[in-house]
Short mmCIF file of C-alpha atoms and ligand atoms in Angstrom, two decimals:
data_model
loop_
_atom_site.label_atom_id
_atom_site.label_comp_id
_atom_site.label_asym_id
_atom_site.label_seq_id
_atom_site.Cartn_x
_atom_site.Cartn_y
_atom_site.Cartn_z
CA MET A 717 -13.59 -17.19 17.23
CA LYS A 718 -13.58 -13.38 16.88
CA LYS A 719 -11.49 -12.23 13.97
CA ILE A 720 -8.80 -9.67 14.75
CA THR A 721 -7.41 -6.76 12.70
CA ILE A 722 -3.84 -7.02 11.44
CA ALA A 723 -1.93 -3.89 10.34
CA ILE A 724 1.21 -4.31 8.23
CA ASP A 725 3.01 -1.00 7.67
CA GLY A 726 6.43 -0.08 6.38
CA TYR A 727 8.55 1.32 3.59
CA SER A 728 7.92 0.88 -0.15
CA SER A 729 9.01 -2.38 -1.73
CA CYS A 730 9.99 -4.27 1.38
CA GLY A 731 7.64 -7.16 0.79
CA LYS A 732 4.68 -6.04 2.90
CA SER A 733 2.09 -7.14 0.35
CA THR A 734 3.68 -10.54 -0.14
CA MET A 735 3.66 -11.17 3.62
CA ALA A 736 0.17 -9.78 4.11
CA LYS A 737 -1.29 -11.80 1.23
CA ALA A 738 0.30 -15.06 2.35
CA LEU A 739 -0.96 -14.59 5.91
CA ALA A 740 -4.49 -13.61 4.82
CA LYS A 741 -4.71 -16.69 2.60
CA ARG A 742 -3.52 -19.03 5.34
CA ILE A 743 -5.84 -17.73 8.06
CA GLY A 744 -8.85 -17.02 5.81
CA TYR A 745 -8.85 -13.23 6.27
CA VAL A 746 -9.40 -10.52 3.64
CA PHE A 747 -6.25 -8.86 2.31
CA VAL A 748 -6.49 -5.11 1.67
CA ASP A 749 -3.74 -3.32 -0.27
CA THR A 750 -4.18 0.33 0.72
CA GLY A 751 -1.26 1.51 -1.46
CA ALA A 752 -3.30 0.34 -4.46
CA MET A 753 -6.07 2.72 -3.42
CA TYR A 754 -3.70 5.73 -3.44
CA ARG A 755 -2.33 4.49 -6.76
CA ALA A 756 -5.89 4.34 -8.16
CA ALA A 757 -6.48 7.97 -7.10
CA THR A 758 -3.23 8.89 -8.89
CA LEU A 759 -4.44 7.14 -12.03
CA VAL A 760 -7.63 9.24 -11.92
CA ALA A 761 -5.43 12.37 -11.84
CA LEU A 762 -3.26 11.16 -14.73
CA ARG A 763 -6.18 10.12 -16.92
CA ASN A 764 -7.73 13.53 -16.49
CA ASN A 765 -4.47 15.40 -17.16
CA LEU A 766 -4.47 17.00 -13.73
CA PHE A 767 -0.65 17.20 -13.48
CA ASP A 768 1.17 19.99 -15.30
CA GLU A 769 4.71 19.60 -16.68
CA ASN A 770 6.18 20.37 -13.22
CA ASN A 771 3.94 17.78 -11.55
CA ASN A 772 1.77 20.46 -9.95
CA LEU A 773 -1.64 18.94 -9.41
CA ASP A 774 -5.12 20.42 -9.88
CA ALA A 775 -6.24 19.21 -6.43
CA PRO A 776 -9.75 20.77 -6.40
CA ARG A 777 -10.61 18.94 -9.62
CA LEU A 778 -9.23 15.65 -8.24
CA GLU A 779 -11.42 16.08 -5.16
CA GLU A 780 -14.51 16.43 -7.38
CA LEU A 781 -13.55 13.42 -9.48
CA LEU A 782 -12.83 11.22 -6.45
CA ALA A 783 -16.26 12.01 -5.03
CA GLU A 784 -17.84 10.48 -8.12
CA THR A 785 -15.44 7.52 -8.58
CA ARG A 786 -15.73 4.19 -6.79
CA VAL A 787 -12.36 2.75 -5.75
CA SER A 788 -12.65 -0.88 -4.70
CA GLN A 789 -10.71 -4.11 -4.35
CA GLN A 790 -12.09 -7.46 -5.40
CA ASN A 791 -10.77 -10.96 -5.17
CA ASN A 792 -10.26 -12.69 -8.52
CA PRO A 793 -11.51 -16.24 -7.82
CA ALA A 794 -9.56 -17.65 -10.79
CA THR A 795 -6.14 -16.46 -9.59
CA GLY A 796 -6.85 -15.79 -5.90
CA ALA A 797 -5.32 -12.31 -6.38
CA THR A 798 -6.79 -9.06 -5.08
CA GLU A 799 -7.43 -6.61 -7.92
CA THR A 800 -8.14 -2.89 -7.87
CA PHE A 801 -11.08 -1.33 -9.67
CA LEU A 802 -12.05 2.22 -10.66
CA ASN A 803 -15.80 2.04 -10.94
CA ASN A 804 -16.16 -1.27 -12.84
CA GLN A 805 -12.81 -1.19 -14.60
CA ASN A 806 -9.92 -3.39 -13.53
CA VAL A 807 -6.85 -1.12 -13.25
CA GLU A 808 -4.55 -3.53 -11.42
CA ASN A 809 -1.81 -3.42 -14.06
CA GLU A 810 -2.04 0.28 -14.86
CA ILE A 811 -1.60 1.36 -11.24
CA ARG A 812 1.78 -0.43 -11.04
CA SER A 813 3.38 1.65 -13.86
CA MET A 814 6.30 4.02 -13.18
CA GLU A 815 4.07 6.88 -14.35
CA VAL A 816 1.83 6.21 -11.35
CA SER A 817 4.69 5.25 -8.97
CA SER A 818 6.50 8.52 -9.60
CA ARG A 819 3.45 10.64 -8.65
CA VAL A 820 1.60 8.59 -6.05
CA SER A 821 3.33 10.16 -3.04
CA ILE A 822 2.15 13.62 -4.18
CA VAL A 823 -1.45 12.42 -4.28
CA ALA A 824 -1.16 10.39 -1.06
CA ALA A 825 0.02 13.50 0.82
CA LEU A 826 -3.22 15.44 0.12
CA PRO A 827 -5.42 15.64 3.23
CA PHE A 828 -8.72 15.17 1.34
CA VAL A 829 -7.34 12.06 -0.40
CA ARG A 830 -6.23 10.59 2.92
CA ARG A 831 -9.56 11.31 4.62
CA HIS A 832 -11.41 9.66 1.74
CA MET A 833 -9.22 6.52 1.68
CA VAL A 834 -8.98 6.15 5.46
CA ARG A 835 -12.78 6.22 5.68
CA LEU A 836 -13.07 3.52 2.98
CA GLN A 837 -10.41 1.40 4.72
CA GLN A 838 -12.14 1.70 8.09
CA GLU A 839 -15.38 0.52 6.48
CA MET A 840 -13.58 -2.44 4.86
CA GLY A 841 -12.08 -3.52 8.19
CA HIS A 842 -15.04 -2.66 10.38
CA ASP A 843 -15.78 -6.26 11.38
CA GLY A 844 -12.17 -7.41 11.74
CA GLY A 845 -10.82 -10.36 9.76
CA VAL A 846 -8.56 -8.19 7.60
CA VAL A 847 -4.85 -8.04 6.94
CA MET A 848 -4.31 -4.47 5.78
CA ASP A 849 -1.05 -3.34 4.26
CA GLY A 850 0.00 0.33 4.08
CA ARG A 851 1.87 3.14 5.80
CA ASP A 852 -0.52 4.42 8.47
CA ILE A 853 -2.72 1.43 9.26
CA GLY A 854 -1.40 0.84 12.80
CA THR A 855 -1.16 4.57 13.57
CA THR A 856 -4.25 6.13 11.95
CA VAL A 857 -6.62 3.68 10.26
CA PHE A 858 -6.72 1.05 13.01
CA PRO A 859 -4.76 2.36 16.01
CA ASP A 860 -6.38 -0.42 18.08
CA ALA A 861 -5.37 -3.25 15.72
CA GLN A 862 -4.53 -6.35 17.76
CA LEU A 863 -1.43 -7.16 15.70
CA LYS A 864 0.81 -4.49 14.17
CA ILE A 865 3.90 -5.23 12.13
CA PHE A 866 6.38 -2.62 10.88
CA VAL A 867 8.42 -3.95 7.96
CA THR A 868 11.74 -2.64 6.77
CA ALA A 869 14.72 -3.75 4.66
CA SER A 870 17.86 -2.10 3.31
CA PRO A 871 17.28 0.38 0.41
CA GLU A 872 19.47 -1.70 -1.93
CA VAL A 873 17.53 -4.89 -1.30
CA ARG A 874 14.21 -3.08 -1.72
CA ALA A 875 15.27 -1.50 -5.03
CA MET A 876 16.45 -4.84 -6.39
CA ARG A 877 13.22 -6.59 -5.37
CA ARG A 878 11.02 -3.95 -7.01
CA TYR A 879 13.22 -3.89 -10.13
CA GLU A 880 12.90 -7.66 -10.53
CA GLU A 881 9.16 -7.50 -9.98
CA LEU A 882 8.71 -4.82 -12.70
CA LYS A 883 11.01 -6.65 -15.13
CA ALA A 884 9.04 -9.86 -14.61
CA LYS A 885 5.93 -7.91 -15.64
CA GLY A 886 7.72 -6.85 -18.83
CA MET A 887 8.12 -3.19 -17.80
CA GLU A 888 11.06 -1.20 -19.18
CA VAL A 889 12.89 0.31 -16.19
CA SER A 890 16.43 0.70 -14.94
CA LEU A 891 17.60 -0.23 -11.45
CA GLU A 892 18.73 3.41 -10.95
CA GLU A 893 15.28 4.72 -11.81
CA VAL A 894 13.62 2.30 -9.39
CA ALA A 895 16.10 3.14 -6.61
CA ARG A 896 15.58 6.89 -7.13
CA ASN A 897 11.79 6.48 -7.06
CA ILE A 898 11.94 4.45 -3.83
CA SER A 899 14.12 7.00 -2.06
CA GLU A 900 11.92 9.92 -3.20
CA ARG A 901 8.81 8.12 -1.98
CA ASP A 902 10.47 7.29 1.37
CA TYR A 903 11.23 10.96 1.85
CA ILE A 904 7.75 12.23 0.96
CA ASP A 905 5.96 9.42 2.84
CA THR A 906 7.90 10.06 6.07
CA HIS A 907 7.83 13.88 5.90
CA ARG A 908 4.23 14.66 4.93
CA GLU A 909 2.08 16.44 7.50
CA GLU A 910 -0.95 14.19 7.29
CA SER A 911 -0.36 10.75 8.89
CA PRO A 912 3.29 10.27 7.84
CA LEU A 913 4.83 6.83 7.70
CA ARG A 914 6.10 6.02 11.18
CA GLN A 915 6.31 3.00 13.39
CA ALA A 916 3.47 2.57 15.89
CA ALA A 917 4.80 2.32 19.46
CA ASP A 918 3.26 -1.13 19.86
CA ALA A 919 4.34 -2.53 16.45
CA VAL A 920 6.62 -5.53 16.08
CA VAL A 921 9.54 -4.64 13.76
CA PHE A 922 10.52 -7.02 10.96
CA ASP A 923 13.76 -6.18 9.18
CA ASN A 924 13.64 -8.67 6.35
CA THR A 925 16.89 -7.73 4.57
CA ASN A 926 18.30 -11.17 5.36
CA LEU A 927 15.11 -13.15 5.85
CA SER A 928 13.54 -15.49 3.32
CA ARG A 929 9.81 -15.31 2.64
CA GLU A 930 9.35 -18.62 4.45
CA GLU A 931 11.23 -17.44 7.54
CA GLN A 932 9.13 -14.29 7.67
CA PHE A 933 5.93 -16.22 7.21
CA VAL A 934 6.72 -18.56 10.09
CA MET A 935 7.44 -15.57 12.38
CA LEU A 936 4.26 -13.80 11.33
CA LEU A 937 2.07 -16.85 11.78
CA ALA A 938 3.54 -17.43 15.25
CA LEU A 939 2.68 -13.85 16.23
CA PHE A 940 -0.84 -14.24 14.89
CA ASN A 941 -1.36 -17.48 16.83
CA GLU A 942 -0.06 -15.83 19.96
CA ARG A 943 -2.47 -12.88 19.57
CA VAL A 944 -5.54 -15.03 18.98
CA GLY A 945 -4.52 -17.46 21.75
CA ASN A 946 -4.03 -20.53 19.53
O1 DC B 41 2.48 0.22 -1.06
P1 DC B 41 2.66 1.01 -2.37
O2 DC B 41 4.09 1.20 -2.76
O3 DC B 41 1.84 0.46 -3.48
O4 DC B 41 2.07 2.47 -2.01
C1 DC B 41 2.02 3.49 -2.96
C2 DC B 41 2.15 4.85 -2.29
O5 DC B 41 0.97 5.13 -1.54
C3 DC B 41 3.32 5.00 -1.33
O6 DC B 41 4.38 5.74 -1.92
C4 DC B 41 2.76 5.75 -0.16
C5 DC B 41 1.29 5.77 -0.33
N1 DC B 41 0.56 5.09 0.75
C6 DC B 41 0.16 5.86 1.82
O7 DC B 41 0.48 7.03 1.87
N2 DC B 41 -0.60 5.30 2.80
C7 DC B 41 -0.95 4.01 2.75
N3 DC B 41 -1.71 3.49 3.73
C8 DC B 41 -0.52 3.19 1.68
C9 DC B 41 0.26 3.77 0.70
#
């Protein structure tokens, strides 16, 4: 059976990755976390001190560095998790820090960064069989994806979910800081010129404020089965 392309877009911290990962595992598709790729580019900028004290970025230097850095995602067979690499170094934990989270929207708004990542993502999904999670997958990366989901949840629920996730990883953050970061990223992600976050006309909307993971999964799997004619 031909494998389709599944695009899962939506706001920060509304459980897109969790949904996308669970679906990919169940149907035997590859999960691609595109936010991790923009986070990895941000880590390159931070490691090379490309931000000044006002968070102005040396974009020309970042462009040079990205051209010589391999950003990839690999499945860890021991845990089943997808991990992000810069060249051969696993940066999965580092890219989740608040230092990266608070600057990633600046990097993700740069046209050369978007062109670079979109090209990589299109190569990864060229043969179908991917569940790709991001902001512009159904609008820009794969506008012809056979199944598009747009996920949303209330800002309070999203902040609490991300806060609990970071705490569980042992990171020192306050709920206020997380909530502020989410609302800043929402603003930048929806207002940037280059492929802003918006709902594709043919996307199915999932507001999961009051849905459990299981309920969402059942809905998603039903949509998938419908699209592939199962
Ligand atoms: O999904 P995430 O929170 O890890 O994404 C990190 C940032 O990357 C987010 O603030 C917006 C940006 N992003 C994007 O611009 N386009 C994508 N396809 C995925 C993420």
